Amino acid sequence: MTMPRAQRIKILIVLGMMSLLTALSGSSTNLAMPKISADFMISSSAATWIVSIGLITTSVLLVMLGHIGDLVSKNLVFLIGEMVFIVGSSLTGIAPTYLTILAGRVIQAVGSAMIMANSMGIVSQYFPDANRAEALAVISMFVSVGSISGPAFGGILITWASWRWIYLFNVPVGLLIVFAGMRLLPLRRPATGEIKQVWGNANWTGQNLFTGGMILTFASGYWLQQPTQHLLGFLILAGGAILTLLAFVQDQRAKSPWIAPALMHNPDYLISVSVLLIVMLVNSVSNILLPFYLQSYGGISAFESGLLMMLQSVVMLMITPFAGRLADHWNRYYLTILGLLVLIVSQVGYAFYPAKLSMAHIIWPIVLNGAGMALFLSPNNALTMGAVDASVSGVAGSLNSLARTIGMTIGISFGATLLFAQLPGVTRISPQSGAPFLHALAFVFWLATIVSVVGLIIVIFRTIRSRRTKASVQ
């Protein structure tokens, strides 16, 4: 779409600011879990559901909302999502009970899904391929700023005020972004009955199968953590996986599929979103487990823990602009390989975290984790969106976000599940958890290392495949 450069930049800032706000809320929530656990007298494993339930909700809705954005208006769905996110943040901030927090997080996640499902499609709509990686890198920079600010800002609020302000802060700032978005984003008014027709023709059978599959898959973590109910947990996990697979099969045979068949038959696109899922899974394991190591086991404050964890995002913020520029002027495939190599080394570093907290040992894996993510994400996002036609950019972007979110959800849910499954009878991590906790932590990070190696193999295969394709064309 032809548009003055100045307006495109302003739209990019609106998209980036909303990405910053959602990242700020997410990274602060990770840090707040030990405090929320103590305030509501719930177990550490139960507290992880405050994060997981939001990610599960987002995963369930992403593809549907991206498809609706393609059919109706990406900009409209994005702006409504901003308002829903604000409502969910308000409810979470004033929640009097644990269950109310979960309800608020679900509403917040619905808004996040509407935002995430259409952000990349909006970028693809207004920025040509020659500048797309740089534009997507700018969005990644805003996410990095939010992730940087989250631990430090959340740590200050938790230490000196209340964890509730992590969510209430979103309300006034979110309203300002909504106002700016309404002024800048061109809005097409849907024709009479258009939304009703889209809604009525939608493939609700596939959506319901997918929703059930996602819920069962991630709910299985509760039973897998119980020493006597592993078999039931595995059966529920298998049932969820089967339902999820059936949802994709059914969708491709439906009259009005959520996912364009062209995407499901596009190997370049599918490889890119698959490896993104793997990378986000690995990254999320450290995000969910480090607060328990640093605060609950190590005994340092939420503020100090936040400063340490924000190093990952600081590094991402520093490297992402260069990675985005390199991705537009150099080989995007080689950059993703380099990013995976660095990520693997960081996971090995986490696996060797010591019994006695040592800054020299703690910091370098966090720094390398951020560098690996920065080197991987910008080129991979550009490869993903460059592999699809503009007519399906909304659902393509939402499926990419789905892979990202499912990866995060698996990393958080099963990272916590694998940790606590090795610690029967332990409800809260403490300095007294000792060697069993450290062994369990190392085991989870060694598994993350293996998964990272699988991702590396995939990106090497993608690079070789691309070179062979170019050679055959020539």
XYZ file of C-alpha atoms in Angstrom:
474
model
C 0.000 0.000 0.000
C 1.437 3.431 -1.018
C 1.877 5.678 1.993
C 4.195 8.591 2.901
C 7.348 7.437 4.711
C 6.631 9.695 7.703
C 3.240 8.057 8.289
C 4.725 4.566 7.949
C 7.291 5.424 10.618
C 4.568 6.725 12.934
C 2.554 3.520 12.433
C 5.683 1.506 13.186
C 6.076 3.441 16.451
C 2.452 2.691 17.442
C 2.958 -1.015 16.721
C 6.240 -0.936 18.611
C 4.824 0.876 21.647
C 2.043 -1.684 22.011
C 4.573 -4.487 21.644
C 6.672 -2.783 24.327
C 3.709 -2.617 26.702
C 2.763 -6.279 26.267
C 6.412 -7.334 26.668
C 6.710 -5.155 29.783
C 3.687 -6.844 31.328
C 4.882 -10.335 30.407
C 8.440 -10.000 31.715
C 7.227 -8.338 34.920
C 4.757 -11.184 35.487
C 7.588 -13.746 35.415
C 9.415 -11.770 38.090
C 6.299 -11.329 40.249
C 5.468 -15.026 40.577
C 7.307 -15.665 43.873
C 5.611 -12.615 45.456
C 2.134 -13.508 44.170
C 2.689 -17.071 45.395
C 3.419 -15.779 48.908
C 0.584 -13.194 48.968
C -2.114 -15.676 47.936
C -0.527 -18.634 49.764
C -0.338 -20.807 46.651
C 2.413 -23.198 45.557
C 5.246 -22.121 43.239
C 3.936 -24.477 40.553
C 0.427 -22.981 40.825
C 1.922 -19.495 40.416
C 3.377 -20.483 37.035
C -0.212 -20.825 35.746
C -0.527 -17.035 35.972
C 1.918 -16.974 33.061
C 0.808 -20.181 31.358
C -2.930 -19.418 31.203
C -2.247 -16.210 29.307
C 0.010 -17.953 26.821
C -2.470 -20.806 26.310
C -5.304 -18.347 25.636
C -3.177 -16.428 23.161
C -2.143 -19.657 21.413
C -5.761 -20.768 20.990
C -6.898 -17.506 19.393
C -3.967 -16.300 17.272
C -4.720 -18.015 13.966
C -8.434 -17.246 14.148
C -7.811 -13.544 14.794
C -5.180 -13.316 12.048
C -7.637 -14.846 9.572
C -10.353 -12.403 10.638
C -7.848 -9.559 10.224
C -7.158 -10.670 6.624
C -10.879 -10.840 5.823
C -12.125 -7.744 7.646
C -9.346 -5.341 8.723
C -5.984 -5.943 10.368
C -5.961 -2.409 11.725
C -9.438 -2.716 13.279
C -8.675 -6.029 15.007
C -5.370 -4.591 16.275
C -7.015 -1.507 17.797
C -9.818 -3.498 19.457
C -7.124 -5.793 20.846
C -5.428 -2.830 22.498
C -8.645 -1.956 24.323
C -9.285 -5.557 25.434
C -5.707 -5.748 26.749
C -6.338 -2.641 28.859
C -9.532 -4.133 30.346
C -7.708 -7.374 31.227
C -4.849 -5.436 32.809
C -7.323 -3.503 34.976
C -9.003 -6.678 36.247
C -5.682 -8.388 36.978
C -4.414 -5.340 38.857
C -7.397 -5.156 41.226
C -7.915 -8.942 41.533
C -8.836 -9.941 45.121
C -8.230 -13.680 44.595
C -5.990 -16.063 42.652
C -8.907 -17.117 40.411
C -9.667 -13.472 39.591
C -6.052 -12.983 38.544
C -6.393 -15.937 36.185
C -9.600 -14.440 34.724
C -7.899 -11.073 34.218
C -4.932 -12.728 32.559
C -7.273 -14.556 30.150
C -8.898 -11.273 29.076
C -5.485 -9.632 28.808
C -4.345 -12.545 26.625
C -7.332 -12.157 24.277
C -6.191 -8.589 23.667
C -2.585 -9.696 23.218
C -3.716 -12.286 20.652
C -5.554 -9.638 18.625
C -2.448 -7.436 18.691
C 0.091 -10.174 17.909
C -2.036 -11.797 15.204
C -2.042 -8.646 13.094
C 1.166 -6.727 13.917
C 3.409 -8.553 11.429
C 0.671 -8.421 8.783
C 0.399 -4.652 9.225
C 4.180 -4.301 8.839
C 4.097 -6.441 5.675
C 1.195 -4.338 4.387
C 3.067 -1.031 4.634
C 6.750 -2.014 4.227
C 8.206 -3.649 1.066
C 10.475 -6.686 1.299
C 13.610 -4.553 0.853
C 12.910 -2.758 4.162
C 10.826 -5.370 5.951
C 13.594 -6.969 8.034
C 14.619 -3.540 9.331
C 11.006 -2.668 10.196
C 10.525 -5.992 11.960
C 13.814 -5.398 13.782
C 12.419 -2.089 15.066
C 9.431 -3.983 16.495
C 11.869 -6.442 18.087
C 13.736 -3.497 19.612
C 10.546 -2.264 21.268
C 9.938 -5.782 22.579
C 13.488 -5.805 23.928
C 12.955 -2.449 25.650
C 9.795 -3.829 27.251
C 11.605 -6.958 28.332
C 14.487 -4.846 29.674
C 12.200 -2.485 31.539
C 9.975 -5.283 32.849
C 12.368 -6.905 35.329
C 13.812 -3.596 36.566
C 10.497 -1.706 36.590
C 8.611 -4.692 38.011
C 11.324 -5.235 40.610
C 10.984 -1.645 41.804
C 7.179 -1.903 42.006
C 7.283 -5.266 43.817
C 9.912 -4.060 46.298
C 8.572 -0.572 47.029
C 4.868 -0.723 46.155
C 2.881 -3.757 44.954
C 2.935 -6.295 42.141
C -0.546 -4.982 41.219
C 0.964 -1.890 39.617
C 2.617 -4.104 37.024
C -0.862 -4.377 35.471
C -2.465 -1.080 36.491
C 0.394 0.786 34.798
C -0.880 -0.567 31.446
C -4.163 1.327 31.706
C -3.140 5.013 31.230
C -0.237 4.195 28.895
C -2.402 1.819 26.845
C -5.108 4.447 26.415
C -2.566 6.900 24.990
C -1.387 4.296 22.467
C -5.007 3.516 21.477
C -5.648 7.216 20.847
C -2.513 7.485 18.675
C -3.413 4.314 16.765
C -6.916 5.524 15.991
C -5.452 8.697 14.467
C -2.720 6.986 12.419
C -3.982 3.578 11.285
C -6.318 3.780 8.262
C -9.581 2.080 9.200
C -11.916 0.470 6.680
C -15.481 0.359 7.930
C -16.797 -3.208 7.413
C -19.814 -3.444 5.138
C -23.201 -4.237 6.663
C -23.299 -7.884 7.647
C -19.658 -8.484 6.645
C -18.472 -9.463 10.137
C -21.574 -11.580 10.683
C -20.911 -13.410 7.403
C -17.254 -14.050 8.276
C -18.288 -15.281 11.709
C -20.995 -17.534 10.328
C -18.791 -19.104 7.639
C -15.856 -19.721 9.985
C -14.575 -23.241 10.644
C -15.717 -23.551 14.253
C -15.253 -27.332 14.283
C -11.530 -26.896 13.663
C -11.306 -24.050 16.184
C -13.022 -26.123 18.884
C -10.746 -29.112 18.218
C -7.698 -26.846 18.434
C -8.928 -25.176 21.628
C -9.581 -28.530 23.305
C -6.213 -29.854 22.171
C -4.311 -26.860 23.510
C -6.098 -26.943 26.870
C -5.494 -30.667 27.363
C -1.871 -30.455 26.232
C -0.878 -27.778 28.698
C -3.231 -28.837 31.516
C -1.469 -32.216 31.487
C 1.445 -30.512 33.248
C -0.577 -30.435 36.479
C -0.876 -34.238 36.591
C 2.666 -34.794 35.332
C 3.936 -32.952 38.413
C 2.104 -35.355 40.744
C 4.350 -38.325 41.690
C 1.483 -40.852 41.504
C -0.315 -39.523 38.430
C 2.327 -39.526 35.696
C 0.392 -42.074 33.609
C -2.770 -39.956 33.685
C -0.699 -36.901 32.778
C 0.846 -38.638 29.765
C -2.599 -39.850 28.592
C -4.005 -36.314 28.804
C -0.922 -34.976 26.986
C -1.347 -37.568 24.210
C -5.055 -36.762 23.913
C -4.301 -33.056 23.594
C -1.640 -33.661 20.953
C -4.014 -35.851 18.913
C -6.819 -33.273 19.061
C -4.421 -30.511 17.999
C -3.195 -32.553 15.035
C -6.791 -33.372 14.053
C -7.626 -29.664 14.159
C -4.999 -28.892 11.495
C -6.081 -31.841 9.334
C -9.773 -30.911 9.599
C -9.052 -27.245 8.895
C -7.383 -28.022 5.571
C -10.480 -29.965 4.494
C -12.959 -27.329 5.654
C -14.912 -25.104 3.290
C -13.522 -21.957 4.937
C -10.210 -22.891 6.626
C -8.574 -20.640 9.199
C -5.143 -21.312 7.693
C -4.763 -20.678 3.962
C -3.879 -23.991 2.249
C -1.077 -22.184 0.409
C 0.708 -21.705 3.749
C 0.420 -25.369 4.728
C 2.021 -26.341 1.397
C 4.821 -23.773 1.648
C 7.919 -25.608 2.997
C 10.027 -22.437 3.361
C 7.354 -20.848 5.528
C 6.709 -23.983 7.614
C 10.406 -24.522 8.325
C 10.764 -20.907 9.494
C 7.837 -21.034 11.916
C 8.883 -24.468 13.218
C 12.381 -23.350 14.137
C 10.930 -20.189 15.728
C 8.811 -22.415 17.981
C 11.927 -24.321 19.058
C 13.921 -21.162 19.793
C 11.116 -19.570 21.835
C 10.656 -22.828 23.773
C 14.331 -22.855 24.745
C 14.376 -19.155 25.636
C 11.285 -19.437 27.844
C 12.785 -22.185 29.999
C 15.313 -19.748 31.417
C 12.713 -16.987 31.774
C 10.516 -19.171 33.992
C 13.248 -20.905 36.019
C 15.745 -18.116 36.734
C 13.463 -16.254 39.208
C 13.237 -19.453 41.273
C 17.025 -19.901 41.184
C 17.847 -16.261 41.908
C 15.073 -15.286 44.348
C 13.631 -18.433 45.918
C 16.861 -20.467 46.091
C 19.510 -17.726 46.018
C 17.668 -15.357 48.360
C 18.311 -12.156 46.414
C 15.626 -9.478 46.060
C 13.163 -9.201 43.192
C 14.853 -5.954 42.164
C 18.331 -7.524 42.001
C 16.918 -10.550 40.189
C 15.247 -8.227 37.706
C 18.494 -6.379 37.015
C 20.260 -9.662 36.255
C 17.494 -10.996 34.005
C 17.218 -7.714 32.110
C 20.757 -8.245 30.812
C 19.350 -10.621 28.198
C 17.074 -7.934 26.812
C 19.765 -5.233 27.032
C 21.980 -7.372 24.817
C 19.061 -8.026 22.455
C 18.385 -4.290 22.222
C 22.036 -3.578 21.398
C 22.424 -6.309 18.786
C 18.963 -6.338 17.139
C 19.445 -3.155 15.013
C 22.666 -4.579 13.547
C 21.048 -7.980 13.030
C 18.105 -6.371 11.223
C 20.409 -4.339 8.989
C 22.599 -7.356 8.279
C 19.479 -9.373 7.453
C 18.593 -6.841 4.722
C 22.129 -6.692 3.287
C 23.726 -10.073 4.011
C 22.750 -13.752 4.112
C 19.740 -14.216 6.419
C 20.267 -17.975 6.570
C 23.812 -17.698 7.955
C 22.642 -15.269 10.648
C 20.062 -17.750 11.947
C 22.750 -20.460 12.164
C 25.030 -18.131 14.135
C 22.156 -17.249 16.471
C 21.415 -20.911 17.209
C 25.095 -21.662 17.929
C 25.251 -18.852 20.482
C 21.941 -19.972 22.050
C 23.281 -23.527 22.507
C 26.324 -22.258 24.412
C 24.070 -20.197 26.711
C 21.984 -23.248 27.662
C 25.133 -25.194 28.572
C 26.087 -22.250 30.796
C 22.742 -22.380 32.619
C 23.184 -26.123 33.214
C 26.396 -25.385 35.157
C 24.890 -22.769 37.499
C 26.627 -23.178 40.892
C 25.258 -23.966 44.354
C 26.630 -20.676 45.677
C 25.533 -17.667 43.652
C 28.443 -16.235 41.671
C 27.902 -13.258 39.381
C 30.746 -14.391 37.096
C 28.932 -17.688 36.473
C 25.404 -16.254 36.395
C 25.850 -13.347 33.974
C 27.583 -14.780 30.895
C 24.871 -17.341 29.942
C 22.212 -14.605 30.233
C 24.255 -12.325 27.957
C 24.833 -15.057 25.365
C 21.133 -15.980 25.491
C 20.239 -12.415 24.504
C 22.853 -12.328 21.736
C 21.652 -15.612 20.258
C 18.022 -14.488 20.258
C 18.872 -11.148 18.611
C 20.929 -12.777 15.853
C 18.200 -15.314 15.124
C 14.883 -13.442 15.342
C 15.207 -10.577 12.823
C 16.488 -12.670 9.879
C 14.089 -15.515 10.643
C 11.093 -13.157 10.773
C 12.143 -11.646 7.449
C 12.533 -15.110 5.896
C 9.102 -16.073 7.223
C 7.174 -13.105 5.855
C 9.199 -13.021 2.624
C 8.049 -16.552 1.812
C 4.314 -15.684 1.609
C 1.987 -13.639 -0.568
C 0.698 -10.320 0.781
C -2.919 -11.546 0.534
C -2.316 -14.008 3.390
C 0.165 -11.913 5.367
C -2.259 -11.549 8.288
C -2.802 -15.250 8.884
C 0.870 -15.905 8.043
C 1.925 -13.415 10.712
C -0.560 -14.845 13.200
C 0.647 -18.400 12.573
C 4.199 -17.152 13.112
C 3.047 -15.556 16.372
C 1.265 -18.815 17.230
C 4.526 -20.725 16.823
C 6.232 -18.127 18.999
C 3.545 -18.321 21.675
C 3.258 -22.122 21.665
C 7.026 -22.281 22.017
C 6.878 -19.939 24.998
C 3.969 -21.872 26.512
C 5.693 -25.237 26.137
C 8.912 -23.799 27.551
C 7.175 -22.321 30.571
C 4.694 -25.128 31.238
C 6.999 -28.062 30.721
C 10.084 -26.303 32.070
C 8.239 -25.885 35.369
C 6.669 -29.344 35.092
C 10.009 -31.074 34.543
C 11.566 -29.155 37.416
C 8.877 -29.897 40.004
C 8.346 -33.475 38.800
C 11.912 -34.121 40.021
C 11.142 -32.568 43.418
C 8.262 -34.609 44.895
C 6.741 -33.006 47.958
C 8.366 -29.605 47.304
C 5.734 -26.872 46.953
C 8.036 -23.838 47.227
C 11.676 -23.492 46.284
C 13.876 -22.181 49.120
C 17.582 -22.069 50.020
C 16.982 -25.363 51.846
C 16.016 -27.067 48.557
C 19.760 -27.586 48.057
C 21.353 -30.146 45.739
C 18.078 -31.785 44.556
C 16.902 -28.439 43.189
C 20.235 -27.771 41.443
C 20.277 -31.245 39.877
C 16.694 -30.791 38.664
C 17.545 -27.354 37.256
C 20.594 -28.677 35.402
C 18.582 -31.577 33.949
C 16.006 -29.188 32.476
C 18.714 -27.012 30.903
C 20.514 -30.019 29.409
C 17.220 -30.939 27.740
C 16.970 -27.341 26.490
C 20.468 -27.720 25.041
C 19.413 -30.834 23.127
C 16.336 -29.046 21.765
C 18.586 -26.139 20.682
C 20.775 -28.578 18.739
C 17.655 -29.850 16.943
C 16.883 -26.249 15.968
C 20.427 -25.822 14.665
C 20.085 -28.930 12.491
C 16.847 -27.558 11.032
C 18.336 -24.147 10.129
C 21.372 -25.820 8.533
C 18.985 -27.991 6.471
C 17.025 -24.866 5.487
C 20.229 -23.145 4.338
C 21.335 -26.123 2.241
C 17.834 -26.418 0.749
C 17.833 -22.723 -0.187
C 21.216 -22.978 -1.922
C 20.077 -26.016 -3.910
C 16.850 -24.261 -4.931
C 18.752 -21.188 -6.167
C 21.218 -23.383 -8.042
C 18.428 -25.291 -9.803
C 16.714 -22.026 -10.831
C 19.939 -20.696 -12.308
